[in-house]
Amino acid sequence: MRFWLSPAALLSPAALASLAAVAVAGAVATTGCGLNQEGIGPPADRIFYPGAITVDSTGSFLYVVNSNADLRFNDGTVVAIKLGSADREGTGVSDVLLSARPDGSGKPAKFRGICADSKFVNQLSEPADYCCWDTLDHNILNCDERQFMVAGAAVKIGSFGSALQLQRPQDDMMTRDDHRQRLLVAVRGNASVTWIDAAVADDQSTVSFTCRDGSPVGAFDECDLAHRVSQTKTAPGQPTPLAEPILLPEEPYALALDQSQDLLYVGHLRGGYLSALNLADAPALIGAFGGIFPGDINGSTGVTSLTLTAERINSGRIYATSRYLPRAGAFAAISLGPVDPDASNAVNNSRIFLGNAGDSFASPLNGAEVRGIQPIPAIHRTFLLQRTPPALIGFNTTNSGQNVAADILEMCNGPTFLHMYPPFDPDGDSGLDKRLFVTCFEAGQVYVVDPYVPKVVAIIEVGRGPAGLAFPPQGSGNRAYVVGFGSNNVSVVDLDPTSSTRYHVIQRIGFPTPVPR
Amino acid sequence: MRSRSAVAAGALMAGAALAGWLVGCSTPTPPISLHNLERPTDVVFSCVGLSVTGTDDSGQPTLEVSGRPMSECHVPGRFDKPPDLAHRTFGFVTNTARGELSVINMDTGKLVDLDPSNPETNVAPLGVLPEQISASDDGCRIVSANRGSCDLTLVDTGALVMPQLALEGKLPKLPTQTGVRPPVSQQVVVRTASGKPLKVAPYEAWFLPQDTSALTTPEHACGAHPSADPIGWNPDPTKPAETQWKALVSFPSCNLVALVDLPSGEIVDSVQVVPSSDGTTVDLVPMGAEPVCAETDFCNGSIPPDDTSAPDAGVAPAAINPDQDPFVNPAGTRPGPMTIRPGGERVYVGLGQAAFVVALDIGPGQLRRPAMGATIQLHDHALGVNRVRLSIDPYKATGIPGQHGGFVGEGELRDRQYLYVIARDGTLRIVDVSRSTRGLKDTECDANIDPAKFPPGERDSDPRKTCWPVDDPADADHRLALAQGPGLRFSGLVPRDVAAVDLTSLDPRNDWEGVLDGAYAFVLTSNGAIFIVNIAPTLRDKTVVSGTVLPSPIAEVEPLANSLRDRNILTYTTSMDATTGPPRLDLDPTAPVLGPTLLGIKASLVADNVRLAACATTNPLCVLTYAFFPQRSAVQRQTWNVLWQGDVFGPSFSGNFQAVVANRATAERRLALSDLGVGFCAAGVLPGDFVTLFGCTADNQCGPSQVCKRSDSAPESVGTLNVNGLCMLTDAEKQAQQLSACAPLLDSVRRYEIVDATETLLSLRPRLDEIVSSTFANCAHASPGAPCGPSNDPSRSEFKCLNVEEGGGLRCVQPCVVGQTSPACRSGRACVDYPRGSFCADAPTIDDSFGQCLNQLTAYKVGAGNAFLVQGTAPTPYHPGRPDATTMKCVADPDRRDRIPLFRTKPTATMGNVRQPLPECDPAVEVKDDFSADAVGAEFLSRMTTGNPQVIAAPCLVQTKDKATDMPVNGGPYYALFQNRELRFVLANLEAYLGDSLQITFDVHGGFQPDTVLIPGSVQLDAPARIVVSPIDSQGQASDLSSTHELPFLFVVDQRRLARANAGVSATRGQVLRVYSRKPTGSDANSLLPVYDDLTSSGGLWPVQ
């Protein structure tokens, strides 16, 4: 029986209920566990249906959200994976991989054999530090993920975590202190944005999580309500409490972070709402704003992705994509109250609303659902990722262009997310070095697109169900990390232009398996 | 000449080798072979035949399979003969997703199993991302440009399909194979003369056209070397001298176009296209056989990267300014798409990062910069080029032995030779490339010339008839109003590819209205629609009535070359449905019994009103004409509304309202409205217009924890104006506070006059409750204080002609006293202070309470103040309004043509305390005394008739005059003449009482409809990529093979169709579809039109998936 489902299939309540039923039935039938309220706790050292990923600002750790999509456990988790020191220097993937590769004498520092077969999965009873070369592709080192897990850096967050953002406090941004970080996770299971404090050791050898008041640092706890933003009891811009709170709308799915303004934007798969959170202190909901997209023929609305291209209130831009219509548009945080920028409350985080910023994109293709948008101002092109039919559509955004579609590239089956790397360089960006990465859930591929010509330059086979990508901070490694939702692992892709394995998976953190161990 | 014995020896190994090759080629091994198409992007055709070349030692016939010139399978100018084993046509399709080659037997419409000894329909490997493919004229080879693996794949066509032919022929043994075996295909890495590989991806690879005059017998079957030289390379083409095939290959990352030997891959000559030193154009730099590339591409590991190479495209950052026109990217021009003239003498190369096409002359072993016209600029922000195609049929007879292909519809003067350029701004550009054959510079044509400004009578002797040069000299006056640049646009669809086809025939039906005949370009767009563009159309001047062929009452006027073909050149019949036929009003306009209305005019020309043709002969004026169509080709089927104070736009749901102090001395407050989602000037907003604070009508229009609350006391509507609610918090205490503070707002119709308008901000004040028509007709001739309310509306009995503000003229308004209930303003109105007193207004005074009522995004709409808005339902592009360059305030664009205002605006808004009406029409229309409709219509007819070329530049007023005194009659009747891009009409009775709203509606049926290839409901395509004209006749194969009109099939490559349950489709896959170039449509026996074939119409053959 296959327990994994596509993200699209996970959207509906019916699907969630079915999954729960399957999980419950499975638990009863196969394990004989009793149905108590506690359920089965999730493991702290494993990857199971990962839904989101990011790399910490030092390039030392991967943060992975385990969605617990089949509800086999009573919670999803966020875990940290230690990247090797070599990785930070851009010369290797992890110490494990490095050690398995031939050294100067032609012999590997540590011998790794070929995996027993193409479906090999290291059992939990076996040593956790096991790695072996993939049977079908000897360029890929498959490893048990337990050996990379950072002790004390795992928390429980609820099921169906779907997006992850890393916030660095403003004062630390100025001092280049990367030790204090905050993880923000959209959790669909409990309709919250859950936040976790992460403290990186001075020597960057370890990191610890905290999301429960009073709990010891590093404890594998469930995040408490104080760390879940799901409602506010004050109206936007008004400090007096409301009798009835404003709730965070259901299905938080996409996140965009305005780092310099300490604002987090949340796109909701259902209802078409955009929410805003004030991160200046403890994260707090400012409000939810509807009417972002018109509904489809059935009136359904939803937001599938958010891309932030400019920061700050009154000057920022957030691009949102529609779940039901083949279109996308730009929105902005607008300050309530006087337009005068000198007014004291003009840029108060708690006094904003999200308004249409007038930049809209309509696909010329029949079909539906846009999964991502990526403006590249330097070359005056904006790319829209449409799911059906799968296509990447380039729009002319010159002053004379009026957002007219001009390029169409067909994509692989089931495109889910659109990423750009390297990111914008605020100190000057020619736009010529960008690559667009499209993860395709159904095809198990990542398409790499040169937006400049435009053309597909590479197709990366990454295994079943890729659900997102993460890149290290610039200058800290030529790697990409792919969330393997359907294979319960993280794949490491080589981006080194001088490498013979460029655009190729070279390591899997977790053996590929459709069912979590 | 090659050794035939060597060929035979090599061929002995073929059977086993082929099977082995199919599964074990050295370069990329395909995954499990599937029998469907996956992301196909291109198709080419080749003729392959099985021939008996003699007998062997045992007396058995010697058989040979070989590619052959296409003219062997499809003789140009003749009907195709039935296929046999010696004449088979195959289509070669690139499956880009899998890097494979699929082969289609074009005679049977089936995919070919390239290895019958193995299960499934086997395919052949090519390379990574083989996006484009080309076939040699000798039929021997095809070559794919593999953009992922940075190489080319050269495939022997005969060897590839040999097992299929052997199977079909039930041969006792495999035929002898030609050429060198193995390999049947070769991976070719393009290298410099010194052997250095180019580590960059090819974009396209095209064989040079060959002179095949020597290849007429099986003795000249394919070998390891070509038996035909490129056209023009050899003075005696019957004695080929070249030992390699020649191809042109473009490499965008290297900014390079190279002439390449195949299969060696060695560069013979090359040219780089680089930005000029001043950055405004491009230069061609000869690079010889040793080009140097500054960049390397990712080549999927097939070519080892340089250890020292930078990341691909990792050039030094350069300042890019895409708004520069012409755009030239300083970092590189990225040449990519190419097309070669049929004679092989010149190639046109599109630049991906510059608004230019470059031309290179091709000579024996070299590429040369043409002395004139090496660079062809694309104007008006083309940005770059995605694809180029010539208006050629590559299989057309030329009359020259061994040479085929020519421009379709070029005419005796050969002046209709076009290069179609799909530009990176989403338009199709057209370049006249016939000029270079006359020693002139090729130039871009303006495809948006207004035919009314270049009438047929002026065209015959004008060379611009076939191409209106964009810049030779520059002339914007002749361009269609509202056109953006010289390129063709396709209703928001993206053009993907173009093919030219000549459907000119001797069929006696060729000039019937329902028949497509002539030469056209077929433009494939992003949703599969194929638009038909005129090259040399056959004019439609016959109609069929009850089986009888008659001259059309209104013959087709020759359309301009490069215009979209109008499907609706059809004679009017009373049974015509709304979508077809000439533009007309099948029904009279609907208008209120009282009030302004459209003037019905008795016209007598069918050209003015096609419905006259259906009138009884005894009553030729049985139909009144309410609207005239001065430019038929601009008319779209739609519903037109003439709306009194109609909505310019809205509702918009993102209005941000704030109360601000406009005048500190008087403490006058105004509302400031900003909306980041709307550019007010561009949307057509003008001072004097008004904002209706729309609010909400249902809870779901409000945010979370908010509900829509409306007044408990106000009616739901006042007249035709709604009194909607506002979004308020669900919190009970907060809501009570809001309801109290916002009561005046909730009770009113909330209409605000726009005092000032800029692109981003509107300044608003409460709008007067005014009877505009009375101001127009009565107050202009009355004393202050005179009553002006209509007797039939008691609610306006208190209205008087009064001065509201200094210099504003008398207006018909209701005075009131703020704070007192008597005299009461009308329902939904409030008493508001104005500079010259207090008057009833459509909204309450602006005060501090607004902060509680409008503290969120609020829905609103903008209406045209004191004007009729003429709006159609079709997506007609209007000239955007614009801000004044000095004041930054919104000003009217005279080309916008969507309003009939009653009054002038500043600075001539008032004169002598009287608001000034519209200017009188010039030349004047004299309407005197007899105001009967017939008499008035007769006065207007000469100005309105379609034959009158004079344009009514702006709405103008016609005042009636007293016959005796020749002085205007006070109080009317008044008329307005109006013309926009599509219509002319007379709006009568302007002086009649206007309430809060008035609407005149009429439906225009028929009109211009861009002609497209019919898509049956049973055909589905979603990601089309390619359209090609084929050598295959769509007419049935004839036994006499006489020389007659061939109507070729076209083929469309669709990368993927969606799985849609409602279409009965269960899988997503690519497909190749056949387009029947001219076929009875089934619904109309008199129509012969192009249509996509479906399974039923093609006998179960097409599409191939």
Coordinates of C-alpha atoms in Angstrom, one line a residue, chain A residues 78 101 155 187 206 447 454:
Chain A
V78 CA 11.2 20.2 12.4
R101 CA 35.4 9.7 -2.2
V155 CA 10.6 19.9 17.8
V187 CA 1.2 24.3 9.6
T206 CA 25.5 22.6 16.6
Y447 CA 14.0 21.4 -14.7
P454 CA 15.1 31.2 -22.5

